[in-house]
Coordinates of C-alpha atoms and ligand atoms in Angstrom, one line a residue:
Chain J
X1 CA 172.5 166.3 147.3
X2 CA 171.3 163.4 145.0
X3 CA 173.9 160.8 143.8
X4 CA 173.3 157.6 142.0
X5 CA 175.5 154.8 143.0
X6 CA 174.9 151.4 141.7
X7 CA 175.5 149.0 144.6
X8 CA 176.2 145.6 144.4
X9 CA 174.6 145.8 140.9
X10 CA 171.7 147.6 142.1
X11 CA 170.9 151.3 141.3
X12 CA 170.4 153.4 144.3
X13 CA 169.3 156.9 144.4
X14 CA 170.7 158.3 147.7
X15 CA 170.6 161.7 149.5
X16 CA 174.1 162.4 150.9
X17 CA 175.8 165.6 152.4
X18 CA 178.4 167.2 149.9
X19 CA 181.1 166.1 152.6
X20 CA 179.7 162.5 153.5
X21 CA 182.3 159.7 153.4
X22 CA 181.6 156.7 151.2
X23 CA 182.0 154.1 154.4
X24 CA 179.6 156.3 156.5
X25 CA 176.8 156.3 153.6
X26 CA 177.3 152.5 152.8
X27 CA 176.9 151.6 156.5
X28 CA 173.9 154.2 157.0
X29 CA 172.1 152.1 154.0
X30 CA 172.5 148.9 155.6
X31 CA 176.0 147.6 153.9
X32 CA 177.3 146.7 157.3
X33 CA 179.5 144.1 156.0
X34 CA 181.7 147.2 155.0
X35 CA 183.9 147.8 158.2
X36 CA 185.2 151.0 159.7
X37 CA 188.5 150.8 161.8
X38 CA 191.5 153.1 161.6
X39 CA 189.7 156.0 159.6
X40 CA 192.9 156.9 158.2
X41 CA 193.4 154.7 154.8
X42 CA 195.6 152.4 156.6
X43 CA 194.1 149.1 157.7
X44 CA 192.0 148.1 154.5
X45 CA 188.9 146.7 156.5
X46 CA 187.0 149.3 154.6
X47 CA 187.9 148.0 151.2
X48 CA 185.1 148.1 148.4
X49 CA 185.4 148.0 144.6
X50 CA 185.1 151.0 142.9
X51 CA 184.1 150.1 139.1
X52 CA 186.2 146.9 140.0
X53 CA 189.2 148.4 141.7
X54 CA 189.7 148.2 145.2
X55 CA 189.5 151.6 147.3
X56 CA 189.5 152.7 150.8
X57 CA 186.0 154.1 151.3
X58 CA 187.1 155.8 154.6
X59 CA 189.2 158.1 152.7
X60 CA 186.7 158.5 149.7
X61 CA 184.0 161.2 149.3
X62 CA 180.5 159.4 148.5
X63 CA 180.0 162.2 146.1
X64 CA 182.9 160.8 144.1
X65 CA 181.3 157.6 143.5
X66 CA 178.1 159.2 141.7
X67 CA 177.6 157.4 138.6
X68 CA 179.9 154.5 139.7
X69 CA 179.6 151.1 140.7
X70 CA 180.4 150.0 144.2
X71 CA 180.7 146.4 145.1
X72 CA 180.9 145.4 148.7
X73 CA 181.9 141.6 149.7
X74 CA 177.9 140.7 149.9
X75 CA 178.0 141.6 146.1
X76 CA 181.0 139.3 145.5
X77 CA 179.2 136.2 147.2
X78 CA 176.8 135.5 150.2
X79 CA 176.0 132.7 152.9
X80 CA 173.9 131.0 150.2
X81 CA 176.0 131.6 147.0
X82 CA 179.5 132.1 148.2
X83 CA 182.5 132.9 146.0
X84 CA 185.6 130.6 145.3
X85 CA 187.4 133.1 147.5
X86 CA 185.1 132.9 150.5
X87 CA 184.9 128.9 150.1
X88 CA 188.9 129.2 150.1
X89 CA 189.3 131.4 153.1
X90 CA 187.1 129.1 155.4
X91 CA 188.7 125.9 153.9
X92 CA 192.1 127.5 154.6
X93 CA 191.5 128.7 157.9
X94 CA 192.3 132.3 156.9
X95 CA 189.7 133.5 159.1
X96 CA 189.9 134.0 162.9
X97 CA 188.1 137.1 164.3
X98 CA 187.0 137.9 160.8
X99 CA 186.7 141.8 161.1
X100 CA 189.3 142.4 158.2
X101 CA 187.8 139.6 155.9
X102 CA 185.5 141.6 153.8
X103 CA 188.2 144.0 152.8
X104 CA 190.8 140.9 152.3
X105 CA 188.2 139.3 150.1
X106 CA 187.3 142.3 148.2
X107 CA 191.1 143.2 147.4
X108 CA 191.7 139.5 146.3
X109 CA 188.8 139.5 144.0
X110 CA 190.1 142.7 142.1
X111 CA 193.5 140.8 142.0
X112 CA 191.7 137.8 140.2
X113 CA 189.6 139.4 138.1
X114 CA 192.6 141.2 136.6
X115 CA 195.1 138.3 137.0
X116 CA 193.4 135.0 137.1
X117 CA 197.1 133.1 137.9
X118 CA 198.7 135.4 140.3
X119 CA 202.0 134.6 142.4
X120 CA 202.5 134.8 145.8
X121 CA 204.3 138.4 145.4
X122 CA 201.7 139.4 143.2
X123 CA 199.0 138.5 146.1
X124 CA 201.0 140.1 148.6
X125 CA 201.2 143.7 146.5
X126 CA 197.4 143.5 145.8
X127 CA 196.7 142.8 149.7
X128 CA 199.5 145.0 151.1
X129 CA 196.6 147.3 152.5
X130 CA 194.7 144.5 154.2
X131 CA 196.1 144.4 157.9
X132 CA 195.0 141.0 159.7
X133 CA 196.1 140.7 163.2
X134 CA 195.1 136.8 163.5
X135 CA 196.0 134.8 161.0
X136 CA 199.9 135.8 160.1
X137 CA 198.7 136.5 156.0
X138 CA 200.2 133.0 155.1
X139 CA 196.6 131.3 155.0
X140 CA 195.1 134.0 153.3
X141 CA 197.9 133.7 150.5
X142 CA 197.1 130.2 150.4
X143 CA 193.5 130.6 150.3
X144 CA 193.8 133.0 147.3
X145 CA 196.2 130.5 145.2
X146 CA 193.5 128.0 146.1
X147 CA 190.3 130.0 144.8
X148 CA 192.6 131.2 141.9
X149 CA 193.1 127.2 140.8
X150 CA 189.4 126.5 141.3
X151 CA 188.0 129.5 139.2
X152 CA 190.7 128.5 136.7
X153 CA 189.4 125.1 136.7
X154 CA 185.7 126.2 136.7
X155 CA 185.0 124.1 140.0
X156 CA 183.5 127.1 141.7
X157 CA 181.5 130.4 140.3
Chain I
X1 CA 187.6 170.1 155.3
X2 CA 185.4 172.0 157.6
X3 CA 181.5 171.2 157.0
X4 CA 181.4 171.0 153.2
X5 CA 177.9 172.7 152.0
X6 CA 178.7 172.4 148.3
X7 CA 180.4 169.7 145.8
X8 CA 180.7 171.2 142.7
X9 CA 181.3 169.3 139.5
X10 CA 183.4 171.4 137.2
X11 CA 182.6 170.8 133.4
X12 CA 185.8 172.2 132.2
X13 CA 189.4 173.5 133.7
X14 CA 188.3 177.1 133.1
X15 CA 185.0 176.3 135.0
X16 CA 187.1 174.8 138.0
X17 CA 189.7 177.5 138.1
X18 CA 186.8 180.1 137.9
X19 CA 184.9 178.9 140.7
X20 CA 188.1 178.3 142.7
X21 CA 189.2 182.1 142.0
X22 CA 185.6 183.1 142.9
X23 CA 185.7 181.3 146.4
X24 CA 189.4 181.7 147.5
X25 CA 190.3 179.6 150.5
X26 CA 186.8 178.5 151.3
X27 CA 187.4 176.1 148.0
X28 CA 189.4 173.1 147.2
X29 CA 190.3 171.2 144.3
X30 CA 189.1 167.3 144.6
X31 CA 192.1 164.9 143.4
X32 CA 191.7 161.6 144.8
X33 CA 190.2 163.4 148.1
X34 CA 192.4 161.2 150.4
X35 CA 194.2 164.3 152.1
X36 CA 191.1 166.4 152.0
X37 CA 189.5 163.6 154.3
X38 CA 192.2 162.9 156.4
X39 CA 193.1 166.4 157.1
X40 CA 190.2 168.7 157.4
X41 CA 190.6 171.9 156.8
X42 CA 187.9 174.2 158.5
X43 CA 188.2 177.0 156.0
X44 CA 186.8 174.9 153.0
X45 CA 183.2 174.6 152.6
X46 CA 183.4 173.9 148.8
X47 CA 184.9 170.8 146.9
X48 CA 185.7 171.2 143.1
X49 CA 185.3 168.0 141.4
X50 CA 187.6 167.7 138.3
X51 CA 186.5 164.5 137.0
X52 CA 185.0 165.9 134.0
X53 CA 187.9 168.0 133.0
X54 CA 189.7 165.7 130.9
X55 CA 192.8 165.7 133.2
X56 CA 192.8 161.7 133.6
X57 CA 195.2 160.8 130.4
X58 CA 198.7 159.8 130.1
X59 CA 199.8 161.0 126.7
X60 CA 203.4 160.6 124.9
X61 CA 204.2 163.5 122.6
X62 CA 207.1 164.2 120.6
X63 CA 208.8 166.1 123.3
X64 CA 207.2 164.8 126.5
X65 CA 205.2 162.4 128.3
X66 CA 202.1 163.9 129.9
X67 CA 200.3 162.9 133.1
X68 CA 197.2 164.5 133.5
X69 CA 196.5 165.9 137.0
X70 CA 193.6 163.2 137.6
X71 CA 195.9 160.1 136.8
X72 CA 196.0 158.0 139.8
X73 CA 199.3 156.2 141.0
X74 CA 197.9 153.0 140.3
X75 CA 197.4 154.0 136.6
X76 CA 201.1 155.3 136.3
X77 CA 202.5 152.3 137.8
X78 CA 201.0 150.1 135.2
X79 CA 201.3 152.1 132.0
X80 CA 203.8 151.0 129.5
X81 CA 205.4 154.5 128.6
X82 CA 206.0 155.5 132.2
X83 CA 207.6 151.8 132.8
X84 CA 210.0 152.5 129.8
X85 CA 210.9 156.2 131.0
X86 CA 214.0 156.6 132.7
X87 CA 214.6 152.8 133.9
X88 CA 210.9 152.7 135.1
X89 CA 211.8 154.3 138.7
X90 CA 208.5 156.5 138.6
X91 CA 206.2 153.3 137.9
X92 CA 208.1 151.2 140.5
X93 CA 207.6 154.3 142.8
X94 CA 203.8 154.4 142.0
X95 CA 203.3 151.1 142.3
X96 CA 204.9 150.9 146.0
X97 CA 203.2 154.1 147.7
X98 CA 201.3 153.4 150.6
X99 CA 199.1 150.5 149.4
X100 CA 197.2 149.3 146.4
X101 CA 193.5 150.7 147.9
X102 CA 195.2 154.1 147.9
X103 CA 197.2 154.0 145.1
X104 CA 193.6 153.5 143.2
X105 CA 192.6 156.9 144.7
X106 CA 195.8 159.1 145.0
X107 CA 196.2 161.4 141.8
X108 CA 199.5 163.0 140.9
X109 CA 197.6 166.3 141.1
X110 CA 196.8 165.8 144.6
X111 CA 200.1 164.5 145.6
X112 CA 201.9 167.8 144.0
X113 CA 198.9 169.9 145.5
X114 CA 199.4 168.8 149.4
X115 CA 203.3 168.2 148.7
X116 CA 204.0 167.2 152.6
X117 CA 207.7 167.6 153.6
X118 CA 208.0 163.8 153.3
X119 CA 206.2 163.5 150.0
X120 CA 207.8 161.1 147.8
X121 CA 206.2 161.8 144.4
X122 CA 207.3 165.2 144.1
X123 CA 210.9 165.0 144.6
X124 CA 211.1 162.2 142.1
X125 CA 209.4 164.2 139.7
X126 CA 211.9 167.0 140.1
X127 CA 214.8 164.7 139.9
X128 CA 213.3 163.4 136.5
X129 CA 213.2 166.8 135.4
X130 CA 209.5 167.2 135.3
X131 CA 207.6 170.4 134.2
X132 CA 204.0 171.1 135.6
X133 CA 201.2 172.6 133.5
X134 CA 199.0 174.9 135.7
X135 CA 196.2 177.3 135.0
X136 CA 195.9 180.3 136.8
X137 CA 194.9 183.4 135.0
X138 CA 196.6 181.7 131.9
X139 CA 197.7 178.4 131.0
X140 CA 201.6 177.7 131.9
X141 CA 204.2 175.4 132.1
X142 CA 207.0 176.1 134.3
X143 CA 209.8 173.4 136.1
X144 CA 207.9 171.6 138.9
X145 CA 210.8 172.7 141.2
X146 CA 210.0 176.4 140.5
X147 CA 206.2 175.6 140.8
X148 CA 206.5 174.4 144.3
X149 CA 208.5 177.3 145.6
X150 CA 206.4 180.1 144.2
X151 CA 202.9 178.4 144.0
X152 CA 200.2 180.7 144.3
X153 CA 196.6 179.4 146.2
X154 CA 194.0 178.5 143.9
X155 CA 196.3 177.8 140.9
X156 CA 195.0 174.8 139.2
X157 CA 197.5 171.9 138.4
X158 CA 196.6 170.6 135.0
X159 CA 199.5 167.9 134.8
X160 CA 203.0 167.2 134.7
X161 CA 205.2 166.5 131.8
X162 CA 208.2 164.6 131.8
X163 CA 210.6 165.5 128.8
X164 CA 211.7 162.9 126.4
X165 CA 215.2 164.1 126.5
X166 CA 215.5 162.2 129.9
X167 CA 213.7 159.1 128.6
X168 CA 217.2 157.2 128.5
X169 CA 218.6 158.4 131.4
X170 CA 218.8 156.2 134.6
X171 CA 216.3 157.5 137.5
X172 CA 217.2 156.4 141.1
X173 CA 215.2 156.4 144.3
X174 CA 215.7 155.4 147.8
X175 CA 213.1 155.6 150.2
X176 CA 214.5 154.9 153.7
X177 CA 211.2 153.7 155.8
X178 CA 210.7 151.7 158.8
X179 CA 208.2 149.5 156.9
X180 CA 207.1 149.7 153.3
X181 CA 204.0 151.6 154.0
X182 CA 205.8 154.1 156.4
X183 CA 206.5 157.4 155.2
X184 CA 210.3 158.1 154.4
X185 CA 212.9 159.1 157.0
X186 CA 214.7 160.5 154.3
X187 CA 214.3 160.2 150.4
X188 CA 217.0 160.4 147.8
X189 CA 216.2 160.6 144.1
X190 CA 218.3 161.2 141.1
X191 CA 218.5 161.0 137.4
X192 CA 222.2 160.0 136.0
X193 CA 223.5 159.6 132.6
X194 CA 226.5 157.5 131.8
X195 CA 228.9 157.8 128.7
X196 CA 231.5 155.1 128.3
X197 CA 231.4 154.2 132.2
X198 CA 231.8 158.0 132.6
X199 CA 228.8 160.1 134.4
X200 CA 227.7 162.7 131.9
X201 CA 224.6 164.0 133.6
X202 CA 223.4 164.0 137.1
X203 CA 220.6 165.7 139.1
X204 CA 220.3 164.9 142.8
X205 CA 217.3 165.5 144.9
X206 CA 216.7 165.0 148.7
X207 CA 213.5 165.2 150.6
X208 CA 212.3 164.0 154.1
X209 CA 215.2 165.5 156.0
X210 CA 212.4 166.1 157.5
X211 CA 212.0 169.5 155.5
X212 CA 210.7 169.3 151.7
X213 CA 212.4 168.5 148.4
X214 CA 215.8 170.7 147.6
X215 CA 217.9 170.1 144.5
X216 CA 221.8 169.6 145.4
X217 CA 223.6 170.8 141.9
X218 CA 226.9 171.0 144.1
X219 CA 226.6 167.1 144.9
X220 CA 225.3 166.3 141.3
X221 CA 228.6 168.7 140.3
X222 CA 230.8 166.1 142.3
X223 CA 229.7 163.0 140.3
X224 CA 229.5 164.6 136.4
X225 CA 232.5 163.8 134.2
X226 CA 234.0 161.2 136.8
X227 CA 234.3 157.4 136.3
X228 CA 230.9 155.2 137.5
X229 CA 233.3 153.8 140.3
X230 CA 232.7 153.3 143.8
X231 CA 235.3 156.0 145.1
X232 CA 233.0 158.6 142.9
X233 CA 229.9 158.0 144.9
X234 CA 231.7 157.5 148.2
X235 CA 233.0 161.1 147.7
X236 CA 229.8 162.6 146.6
X237 CA 228.3 161.0 149.5
X238 CA 231.0 162.8 151.8
X239 CA 229.8 166.1 150.0
X240 CA 226.2 165.4 150.5
X241 CA 226.8 164.7 154.1
X242 CA 227.9 168.2 154.4
X243 CA 225.8 170.3 151.9
X244 CA 222.2 168.3 152.9
X245 CA 220.4 170.2 155.6
X246 CA 219.2 167.9 158.3
X247 CA 216.8 167.8 161.4
X248 CA 215.6 165.8 164.4
X249 CA 212.1 164.8 164.6
X250 CA 210.2 161.8 166.6
X251 CA 211.2 159.5 163.7
X252 CA 214.9 159.9 163.2
X253 CA 217.7 162.2 164.6
X254 CA 219.6 164.5 162.3
X255 CA 222.8 162.5 162.7
X256 CA 221.1 159.3 162.0
X257 CA 219.3 161.2 158.7
X258 CA 223.2 162.5 157.7
X259 CA 224.3 158.7 157.7
X260 CA 221.3 157.9 155.6
X261 CA 222.1 161.0 153.4
X262 CA 225.7 159.3 152.5
X263 CA 224.4 155.7 152.6
X264 CA 222.0 157.1 149.7
X265 CA 224.9 157.8 147.5
X266 CA 226.6 154.5 148.2
X267 CA 223.6 153.0 146.9
X268 CA 223.5 155.0 144.0
X269 CA 227.0 154.1 143.2
X270 CA 226.1 150.4 143.5
X271 CA 222.9 150.7 141.2
X272 CA 225.0 152.7 138.7
X273 CA 228.1 150.3 138.5
X274 CA 225.4 148.0 137.3
X275 CA 223.8 149.9 134.8
X276 CA 227.4 151.0 133.3
X277 CA 228.4 147.4 133.2
Ligands
FAD1 C1 197.9 155.5 154.7 C2 198.7 156.7 153.7 C3 199.8 156.5 153.3 C4 200.6 157.6 152.5 N1 201.9 156.8 152.1 C5 202.6 157.9 151.4 C6 203.8 157.8 150.8 O1 204.5 156.6 151.4 N2 204.4 158.7 150.1 C7 203.8 159.5 149.7 O2 204.3 160.4 148.7 N3 202.7 160.0 149.9 C8 202.0 159.2 150.6 N4 200.5 159.4 151.1 C9 200.0 160.7 151.1 C10 199.4 161.0 149.7 O3 200.3 160.8 148.7 C11 198.7 162.2 149.8 O4 197.8 162.1 150.8 C12 197.9 162.7 148.8 O5 198.1 164.2 148.7 C13 196.8 162.2 148.1 O6 196.4 162.6 147.0 P1 195.1 163.0 146.4 O7 194.8 162.9 144.8 O8 193.9 162.0 147.3 O9 194.7 164.4 147.0 P2 193.4 165.2 147.7 O10 193.2 164.8 148.8 O11 192.5 165.2 146.8 O12 194.2 166.7 147.3 C14 195.2 166.8 148.1 C15 195.6 168.7 148.0 O13 195.8 168.9 146.6 C16 194.8 169.7 146.2 N5 194.7 169.1 144.8 C17 194.4 168.2 144.3 N6 194.1 168.4 142.8 C18 194.7 169.6 142.3 C19 194.9 169.9 141.0 N7 194.4 169.3 140.1 N8 195.4 171.4 141.2 C20 195.8 172.1 142.5 N9 195.4 171.4 143.4 C21 194.8 170.1 143.8 C22 193.7 169.7 146.8 O14 192.7 170.6 147.0 C23 194.3 169.5 148.4 O15 194.6 170.6 148.9 C24 199.8 158.3 152.0 C25 198.5 158.8 152.4 C26 197.8 157.6 153.4 C27 196.6 158.1 153.6

């Protein structure tokens, strides 16, 4: 079946199987920044934004994304134009192995779009589906707080 | 899901139901799709998408708060009318199940449609006195507690109705889990009314025993007409520990669950003492 999904602001017409999973379709189309890990919706590595809201792409039918906008971490910012969150994650040492970071930043982006001044508790709840086995989370929370501050003050894009 | 050969976008509830009826067990409705992807049923070859069927709204009428089957847990947790209903217990529950990404996907229709023995949403809705709107050969409304006992395959869930007569009562929820994201070892939900420090109405539900949702009118009867005091709830806890059928599984023993059954009533008492004051 043919679907139309706007991925990182580019409209893509894709040929998929009716039972295909969004994570598999995205990776097949070259969006390898979206990571697969548990495939049971537990770990958050595969998080993407669907119309601005974080979802687990490993449990999402690709056909359900037809007509919707998907944003991956690359659509939030890249090496040449990093987003405030990406800079803050580096600055705060919130990355070690890096595998979970695309999902973590994607969840954090959805939070800051909705709530520019989150508390620590807001951040914990918004990122409660993003496991990180390296950092112990504290630096990630610091990074999101720093990015939120920077965005409010207009320091970063 | 086995090999899916068709993804059918229903244009209305009638269309969705007719398609499901024509295909029988080879078709499944899609809510958030979480459970369909996770636990593939080899019989299912056609998925029926409901997103164009107008089931995605939360509406307050003179009698009820209606939640369409396609409404997600995240939407429920943020809705002002749900937050104001029965002390906001359903909004709290919907905002704490699984995690944020899944709360944006899981729908109320999918939660009822699957209704695992450890499901938290169905027992809480039953405690709140929810009705379910369904479509089989006709549209019908029935108590959710009846629906989960009598459900026919292929029935389309249109949504749930929370009666406004219960809106000012106190919803209580206690999920005993090892971690926040874990499924419940034991779930207790209740709806309690208090007038002049006396329990005026009570509904008690246990689930995850490890069996599914059961209403316990016998335990509720121990509370009604009694003062909101620790002794009342301690006594109800003893009655509950006798009445609630519990079992062993890999996650907890039956005797441990029996203690949790009692502890849930103690917790309820502590919470109601605060409400009565
Ligand atoms: C990591 C994880 C953690 C979880 N934690 C919890 C938890 O703590 N507590 C809890 O209660 N649940 C929990 N869940 C389970 C979740 O609530 C269920 O998976 C739920 O069924 C998913 O809803 P859905 O809308 O995606 O369902 P779907 O997968 O879309 O559908 C589930 C079933 O319902 C049927 N269905 C869907 N919509 C309708 C309809 N309108 N009419 C009739 N039938 C319909 C489908 O055909 C299917 O058989 C968890 C799930 C995961 C993956």
